[in-house]
Structures are given as structure tokens and as C-alpha cells.
Coordinates of C-alpha atoms in Angstrom, one line a residue:
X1 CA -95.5 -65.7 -32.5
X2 CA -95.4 -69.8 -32.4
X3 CA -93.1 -71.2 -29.9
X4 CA -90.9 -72.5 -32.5
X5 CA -90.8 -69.5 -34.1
X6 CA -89.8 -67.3 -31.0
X7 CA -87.0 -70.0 -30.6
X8 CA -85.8 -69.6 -34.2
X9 CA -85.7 -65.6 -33.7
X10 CA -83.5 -65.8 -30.2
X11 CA -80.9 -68.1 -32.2
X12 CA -80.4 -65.9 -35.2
X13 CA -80.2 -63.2 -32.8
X14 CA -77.5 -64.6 -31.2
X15 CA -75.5 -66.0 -34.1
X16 CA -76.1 -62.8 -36.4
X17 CA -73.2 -60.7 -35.3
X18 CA -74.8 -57.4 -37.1
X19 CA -77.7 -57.5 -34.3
X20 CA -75.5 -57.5 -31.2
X21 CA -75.8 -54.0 -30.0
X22 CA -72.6 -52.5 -28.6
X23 CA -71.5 -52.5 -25.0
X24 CA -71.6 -49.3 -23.0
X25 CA -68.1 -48.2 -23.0
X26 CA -69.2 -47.7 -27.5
X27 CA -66.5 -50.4 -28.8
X28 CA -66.0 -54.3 -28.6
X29 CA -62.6 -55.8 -27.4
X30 CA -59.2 -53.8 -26.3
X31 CA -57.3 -51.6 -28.1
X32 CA -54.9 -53.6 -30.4
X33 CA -51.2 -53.5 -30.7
X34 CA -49.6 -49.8 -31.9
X35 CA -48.2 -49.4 -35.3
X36 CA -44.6 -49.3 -34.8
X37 CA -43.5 -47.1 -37.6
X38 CA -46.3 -45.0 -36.7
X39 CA -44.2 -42.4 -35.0
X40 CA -41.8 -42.0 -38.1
X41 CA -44.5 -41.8 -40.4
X42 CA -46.3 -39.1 -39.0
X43 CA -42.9 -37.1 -37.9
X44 CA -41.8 -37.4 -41.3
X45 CA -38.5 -39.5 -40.6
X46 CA -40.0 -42.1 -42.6
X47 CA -37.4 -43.4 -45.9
X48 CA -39.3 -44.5 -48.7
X49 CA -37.5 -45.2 -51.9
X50 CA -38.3 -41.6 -53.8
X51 CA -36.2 -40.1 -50.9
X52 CA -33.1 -42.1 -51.8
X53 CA -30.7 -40.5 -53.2
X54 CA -27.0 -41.6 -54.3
X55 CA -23.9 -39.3 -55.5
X56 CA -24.2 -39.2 -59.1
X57 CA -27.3 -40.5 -59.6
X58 CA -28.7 -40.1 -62.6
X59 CA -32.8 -40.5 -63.6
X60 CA -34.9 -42.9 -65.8
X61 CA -38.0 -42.7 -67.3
X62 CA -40.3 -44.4 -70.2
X63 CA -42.8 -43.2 -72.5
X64 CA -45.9 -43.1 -72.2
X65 CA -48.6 -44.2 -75.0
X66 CA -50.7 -41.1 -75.9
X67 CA -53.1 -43.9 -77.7
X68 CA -55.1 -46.9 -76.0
X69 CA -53.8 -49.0 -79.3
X70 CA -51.2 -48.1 -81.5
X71 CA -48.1 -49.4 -82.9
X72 CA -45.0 -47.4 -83.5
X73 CA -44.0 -47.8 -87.0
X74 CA -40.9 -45.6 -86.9
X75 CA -39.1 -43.9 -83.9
X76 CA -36.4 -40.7 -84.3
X77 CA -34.7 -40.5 -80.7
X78 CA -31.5 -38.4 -82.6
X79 CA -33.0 -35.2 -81.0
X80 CA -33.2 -36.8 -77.5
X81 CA -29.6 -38.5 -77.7
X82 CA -28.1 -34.9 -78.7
X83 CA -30.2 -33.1 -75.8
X84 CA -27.4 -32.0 -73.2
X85 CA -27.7 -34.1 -69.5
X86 CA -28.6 -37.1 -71.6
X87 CA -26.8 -40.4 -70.8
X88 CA -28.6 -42.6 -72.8
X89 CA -32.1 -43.3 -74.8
X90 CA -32.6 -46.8 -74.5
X91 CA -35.3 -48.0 -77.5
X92 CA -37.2 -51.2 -78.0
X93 CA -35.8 -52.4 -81.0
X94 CA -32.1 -52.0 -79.6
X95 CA -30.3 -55.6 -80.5
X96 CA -27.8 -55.7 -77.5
X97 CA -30.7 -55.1 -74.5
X98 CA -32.9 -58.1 -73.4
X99 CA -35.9 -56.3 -72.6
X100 CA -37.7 -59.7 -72.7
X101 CA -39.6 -60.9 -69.6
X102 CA -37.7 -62.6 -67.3
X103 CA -40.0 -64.0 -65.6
X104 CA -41.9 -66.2 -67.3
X105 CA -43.3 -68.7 -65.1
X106 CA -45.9 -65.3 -63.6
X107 CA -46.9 -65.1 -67.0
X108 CA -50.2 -66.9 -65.9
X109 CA -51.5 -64.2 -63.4
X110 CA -54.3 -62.3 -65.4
X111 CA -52.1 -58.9 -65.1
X112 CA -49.2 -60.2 -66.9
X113 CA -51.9 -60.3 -70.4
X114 CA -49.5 -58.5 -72.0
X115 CA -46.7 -58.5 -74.7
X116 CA -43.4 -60.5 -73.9
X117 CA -41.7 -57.2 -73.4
X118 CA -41.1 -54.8 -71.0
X119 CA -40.9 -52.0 -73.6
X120 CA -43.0 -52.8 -76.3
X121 CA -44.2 -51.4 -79.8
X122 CA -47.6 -51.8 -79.6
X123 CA -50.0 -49.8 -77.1
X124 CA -52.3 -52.4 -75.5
X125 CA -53.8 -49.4 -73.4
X126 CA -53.6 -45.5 -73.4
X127 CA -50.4 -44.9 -70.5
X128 CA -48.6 -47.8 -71.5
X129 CA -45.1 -47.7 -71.2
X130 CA -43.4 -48.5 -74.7
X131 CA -41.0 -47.3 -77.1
X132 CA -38.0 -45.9 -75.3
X133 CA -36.6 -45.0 -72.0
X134 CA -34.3 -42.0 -70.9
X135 CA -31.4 -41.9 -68.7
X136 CA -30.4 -38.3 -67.9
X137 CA -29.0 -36.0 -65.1
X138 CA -32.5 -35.0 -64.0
X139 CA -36.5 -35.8 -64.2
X140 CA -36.6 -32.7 -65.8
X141 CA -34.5 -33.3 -68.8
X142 CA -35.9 -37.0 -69.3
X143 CA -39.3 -35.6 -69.7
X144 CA -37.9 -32.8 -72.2
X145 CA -36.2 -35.7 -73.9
X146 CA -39.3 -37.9 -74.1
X147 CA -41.5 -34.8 -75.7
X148 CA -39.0 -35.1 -78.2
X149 CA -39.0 -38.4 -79.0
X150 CA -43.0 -38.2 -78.9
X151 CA -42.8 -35.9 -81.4
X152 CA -40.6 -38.0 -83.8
X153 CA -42.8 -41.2 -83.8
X154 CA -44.6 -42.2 -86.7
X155 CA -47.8 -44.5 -85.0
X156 CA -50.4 -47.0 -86.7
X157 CA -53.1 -46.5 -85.0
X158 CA -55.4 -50.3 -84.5
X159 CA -58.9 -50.7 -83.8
X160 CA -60.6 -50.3 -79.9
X161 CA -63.0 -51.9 -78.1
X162 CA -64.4 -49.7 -74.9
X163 CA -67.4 -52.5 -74.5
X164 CA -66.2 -55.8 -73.1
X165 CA -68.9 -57.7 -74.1
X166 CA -68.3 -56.5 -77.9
X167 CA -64.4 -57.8 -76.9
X168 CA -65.3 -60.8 -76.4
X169 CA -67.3 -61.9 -79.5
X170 CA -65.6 -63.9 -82.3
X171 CA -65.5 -60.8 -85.1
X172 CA -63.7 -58.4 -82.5
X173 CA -60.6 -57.7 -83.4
X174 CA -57.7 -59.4 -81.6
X175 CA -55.4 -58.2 -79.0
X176 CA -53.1 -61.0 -78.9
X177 CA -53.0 -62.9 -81.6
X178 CA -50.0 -64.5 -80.1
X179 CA -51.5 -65.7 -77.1
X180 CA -55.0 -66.6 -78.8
X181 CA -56.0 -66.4 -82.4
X182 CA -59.7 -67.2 -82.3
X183 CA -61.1 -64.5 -79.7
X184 CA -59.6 -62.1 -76.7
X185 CA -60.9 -64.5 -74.4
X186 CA -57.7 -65.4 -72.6
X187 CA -58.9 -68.7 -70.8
X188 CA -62.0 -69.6 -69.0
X189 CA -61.4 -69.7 -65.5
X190 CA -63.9 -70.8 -62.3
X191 CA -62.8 -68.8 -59.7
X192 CA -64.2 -70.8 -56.7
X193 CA -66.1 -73.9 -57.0
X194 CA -67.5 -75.1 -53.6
X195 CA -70.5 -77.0 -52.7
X196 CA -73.6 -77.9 -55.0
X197 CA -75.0 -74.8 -56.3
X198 CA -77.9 -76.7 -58.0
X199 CA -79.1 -78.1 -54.6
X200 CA -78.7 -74.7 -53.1
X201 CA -81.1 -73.4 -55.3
X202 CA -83.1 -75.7 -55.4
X203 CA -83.5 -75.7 -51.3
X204 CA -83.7 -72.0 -51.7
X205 CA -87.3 -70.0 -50.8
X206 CA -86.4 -67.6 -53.3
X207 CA -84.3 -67.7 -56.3
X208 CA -83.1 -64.5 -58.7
X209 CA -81.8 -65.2 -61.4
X210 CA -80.3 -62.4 -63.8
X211 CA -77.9 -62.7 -67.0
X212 CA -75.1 -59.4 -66.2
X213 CA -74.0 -57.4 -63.5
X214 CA -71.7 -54.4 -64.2
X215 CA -69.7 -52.5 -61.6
X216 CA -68.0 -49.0 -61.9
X217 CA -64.2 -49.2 -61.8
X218 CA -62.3 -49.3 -59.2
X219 CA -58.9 -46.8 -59.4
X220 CA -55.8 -47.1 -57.0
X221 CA -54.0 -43.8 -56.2
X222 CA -51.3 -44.4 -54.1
X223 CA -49.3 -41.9 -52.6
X224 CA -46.1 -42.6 -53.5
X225 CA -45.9 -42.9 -57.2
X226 CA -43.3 -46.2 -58.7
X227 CA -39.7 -46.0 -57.8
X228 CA -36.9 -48.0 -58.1
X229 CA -32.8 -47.2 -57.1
X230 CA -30.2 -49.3 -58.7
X231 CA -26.3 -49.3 -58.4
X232 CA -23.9 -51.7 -59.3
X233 CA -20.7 -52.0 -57.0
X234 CA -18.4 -54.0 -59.1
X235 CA -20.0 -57.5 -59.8
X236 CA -22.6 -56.6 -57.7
X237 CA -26.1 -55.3 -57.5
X238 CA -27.8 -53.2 -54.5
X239 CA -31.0 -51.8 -55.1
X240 CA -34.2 -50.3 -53.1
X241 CA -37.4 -51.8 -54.2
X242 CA -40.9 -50.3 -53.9
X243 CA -43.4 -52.4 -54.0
X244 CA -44.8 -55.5 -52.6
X245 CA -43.7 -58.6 -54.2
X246 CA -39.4 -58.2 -54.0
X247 CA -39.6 -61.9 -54.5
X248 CA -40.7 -61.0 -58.2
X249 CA -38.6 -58.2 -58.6
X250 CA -35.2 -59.5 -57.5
X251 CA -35.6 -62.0 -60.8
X252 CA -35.8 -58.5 -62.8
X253 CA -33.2 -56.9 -61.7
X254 CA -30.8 -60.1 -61.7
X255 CA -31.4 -61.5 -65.1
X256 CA -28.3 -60.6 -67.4
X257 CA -29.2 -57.4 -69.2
X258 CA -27.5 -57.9 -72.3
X259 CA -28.2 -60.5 -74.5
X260 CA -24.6 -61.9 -74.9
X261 CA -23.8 -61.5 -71.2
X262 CA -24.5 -64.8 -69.6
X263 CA -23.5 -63.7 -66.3
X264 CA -25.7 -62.0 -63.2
X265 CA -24.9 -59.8 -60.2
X266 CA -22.4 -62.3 -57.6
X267 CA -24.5 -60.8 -55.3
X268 CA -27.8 -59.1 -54.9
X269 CA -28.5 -56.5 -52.0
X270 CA -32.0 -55.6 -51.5
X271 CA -33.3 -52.8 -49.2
X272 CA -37.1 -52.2 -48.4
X273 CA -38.0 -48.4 -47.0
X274 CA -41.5 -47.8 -46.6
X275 CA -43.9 -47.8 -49.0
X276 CA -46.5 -45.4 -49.9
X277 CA -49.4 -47.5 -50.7
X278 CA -48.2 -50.6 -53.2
X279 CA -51.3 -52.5 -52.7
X280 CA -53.4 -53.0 -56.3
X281 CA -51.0 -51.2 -59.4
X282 CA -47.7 -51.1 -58.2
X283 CA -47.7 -55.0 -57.6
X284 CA -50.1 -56.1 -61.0
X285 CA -46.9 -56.4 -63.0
X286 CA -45.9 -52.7 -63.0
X287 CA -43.5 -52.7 -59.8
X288 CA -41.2 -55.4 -61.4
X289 CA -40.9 -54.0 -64.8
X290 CA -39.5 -50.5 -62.9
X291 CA -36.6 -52.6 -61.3
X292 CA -35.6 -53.7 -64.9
X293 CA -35.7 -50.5 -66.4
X294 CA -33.7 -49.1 -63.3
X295 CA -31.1 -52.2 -63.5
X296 CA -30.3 -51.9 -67.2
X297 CA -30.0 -48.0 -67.3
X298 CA -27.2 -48.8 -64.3
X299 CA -25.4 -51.1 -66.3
X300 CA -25.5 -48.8 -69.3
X301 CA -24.3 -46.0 -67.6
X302 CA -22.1 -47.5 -64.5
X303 CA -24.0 -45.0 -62.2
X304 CA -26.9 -45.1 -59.5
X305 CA -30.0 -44.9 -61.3

């Protein structure tokens, strides 16, 4: 090997940080700090928000799509609303609720492509949550009541698109007219721009070029599933919030929950137990939606939800 070249190798040995070798003792550095929840995690001690639990606290839940996209053309909740240990069926085309979006300004983020409503008509994706949610004296009875509202919906059923390269072409048919009535595109976006690529390539010794890439998906599975616990204490609201963006969520559970009612909680109490593993589905949008759900079945009823 050329001098030059033997002085090359000894500087990307020492700069390459995947060539050092190890010390002896089989690690590099000193043990970090300790966790310091560690000992109530493992022991069990640990609160998370599923483990709250107030007197009288009643249950909510939301139905679930059983199509990726759908529209509900006519809903028959009678048998839910007659089933015993149920408070309340709340339904998407009720006239007093606001179940609009409160929170507009995050409507750029990419997971917030969705309708302007936190319980929607139209299935965008199979496992939506749409149509109507339960309030009832257990989980039990909420998902009784929701088979029975399943079973008295009458649904349109609208085209799919599994391929998103077929999506995106101008004959596809639209998701969101609302948003964009020429394509599904929702905006074209450069996610990092830094540097001059065409001089890199050009000063490159080897250049591939190809014209897709396609990775598997990528599915969260936390271990705590969604959870929210409202009450209202007079003309206040406490709550305990799961997730990871409480700055998000406080503006759903403190807009006015009836149309006509201009005024929000005096005061807003938030408590954050641990969390099972928010990161990723929880947060994209979801997380928030669970806190308005929780905050209007609490004012409907005037119990901890």
C-alpha cells in the first residue's frame, strides 16, 4: 500500500466509530443514571390512567368502522338508548354537541388528514371511530350497546384504493374532496433540503439511481391501550391524560362542549400517571380525540367518565 494510502486507512480508522473495537472490561463509558420510576414499574405500584378509578364512574366508548370506506346513511341507536346501565348514546348528527375539531391550527400535521370531526359519518379507514359513542355503567354494556347499534346501521359503501401509487393518480377516486378536489395528493412537501445534491452526485465515485423504494409497515402496539378520566367538580374540569402531547389535549377537553354554551371549565386540573407506551398512535391525533369524547360524556351525564 502507497504511503498516502496507509495514511488515508489510519484516519478513517480513527474517525469511523463502527471500527473501534471495545475495551476489555466489554462496554464503553460508565453506567448512566437509574430510571427513577424503575422500582414502581417493576413492583407494580405504578398508576397509569386505566387504573383510575372514581365513585360512580361511568364508561365511554365509540364505534368502530367494520369498513375501510363507508358512509353511514342511516343510524337506529333506539335499542342501545333502551338497553339497561345506559346513560347516554351520543351520535354524530346530534345538533346540541360540537364534536367539531377544536383544534384547528394542528390541522397541518399529516395525521390530522382527516374529516373536521371527531365522530364522523364517513369511514376514511377500517377501525375508525365514527358514528356514535356509549356512556354506560360498565365496558361491558357499552360494547353490548355498540353491537346493537352496529347492527342498525344502514352503510354506503365508497370505492378503495390498497395501492398508493394508484391513490395518487388523477382518475382515483377522492378522499377529501373538501380538502383537495383534483387528486388525494394532500400537498407536496420537501422534507429536508440541505446542501447541493447535484454537486454531490456529481463529486460522487458511484451514483445509483432508482425510481421507488417500498418499505413493510411499521405497527405500534403499546401496552396500555387509550384512556382518558374526566370529572367535572362544579365549574371545573380535572382529568388524567394518557398520552404524550397534554398541551394538545387540554384544548380538547376545554373547548365548550355544547354548541350554545360559550363558556369553558374556570379551571382545568391535569394529572399525568404513567404511560404505557404513547409514543407513535396514541399521540398521531388519536390521544386528543379520547379526552373529548371523555369531557363531553361528563358533562352529559355530571359523572366521572
Amino acid at each position: 500500500m502507497a504511503g498516502a494510502d496507509k495514511d488515508k486507512s489510519k484516519i478513517l480508522e480513527k474517525d469511523a466509530l463502527w471500527l473501534w473495537r471495545p475495551p476489555e472490561g466489554g462496554y464503553i463509558g460508565r453506567r448512566g443514571l437509574r430510571p427513577k420510576e424503575a422500582p414502581e414499574k417493576v413492583t407494580g405500584r405504578a398508576l397509569y390512567t386505566n387504573d383510575v378509578y372514581l365513585p360512580g364512574m361511568l364508561y365511554v366508548k365509540v364505534f368502530h368502522s367494520p369498513y375501510a370506506h363507508a358512509r353511514i346513511r342511516k343510524m337506529d341507536t333506539s335499542k342501545a338508548e333502551a338497553l339497561p346501565g345506559v346513560w347516554a348514546v351520543i351520535r354524530y348528527d346530534d345538533p346540541e354537541i360540537d364534536l367539531s375539531d377544536p383544534y384547528q391550527p394542528v390541522l397541518g400535521f399529516m395525521w390530522f388528514w382527516h374529516r373536521n370531526s371527531i365522530l364522523p359519518d364517513t369511514a376514511d379507514y377500517q377501525g375508525v371511530r365514527l358514528g356514535a359513542l356509549v356512556v354506560a355503567e360498565s365496558e361491558q354494556i357499552c360494547d353490548h350497546a355498540l353491537k346493537l347499534i352496529g347492527e342498525g346501521i344502514e352503510w354506503e359503501q365508497l370505492p378503495i384504493i390498497l395501492d398508493p401509487e394508484r391513490a395518487i393518480q388523477p382518475d382515483a377516486p377522492l378522499l377529501h374532496p373538501e380538502r383537495n378536489s383534483q387528486n388525494n395528493i394532500w400537498k407536496d412537501a420537501v422534507i429536508l433540503d440541505q446542501g447541493d445534491v447535484e454537486k454531490g452526485f456529481a463529486s460522487a465515485d458511484h451514483v445509483v439511481e432508482f425510481s421507488e423504494i417500498k418499505n413493510e409497515d411499521d405497527v405500534w402496539a403499546g401496552v396500555e391501550p387509550g384512556c382518558m378520566v374526566v370529572q367535572w367538580v362544579g365549574d371545573n374540569m380535572e382529568f388524567w391524560n394518557h398520552g404524550q402531547r397534554i398541551g394538545v389535549d387540554v384544548n380538547f377537553i376545554s373547548a365548550p362542549v355544547y354548541k350554545n354554551d360559550k363558556k369553558r371549565p374556570q379551571k382545568v386540573k391535569a394529572h399525568t400517571p404513567f404511560n404505557g407506551a404513547t409514543f407513535g398512535g396514541n399521540a398521531m391525533g388519536l390521544a386528543c380525540q379520547l379526552a373529548r369524547y371523555a369531557a363531553i360524556a361528563a358533562r352529559k351525564t355530571m359523572r366521572p367518565v
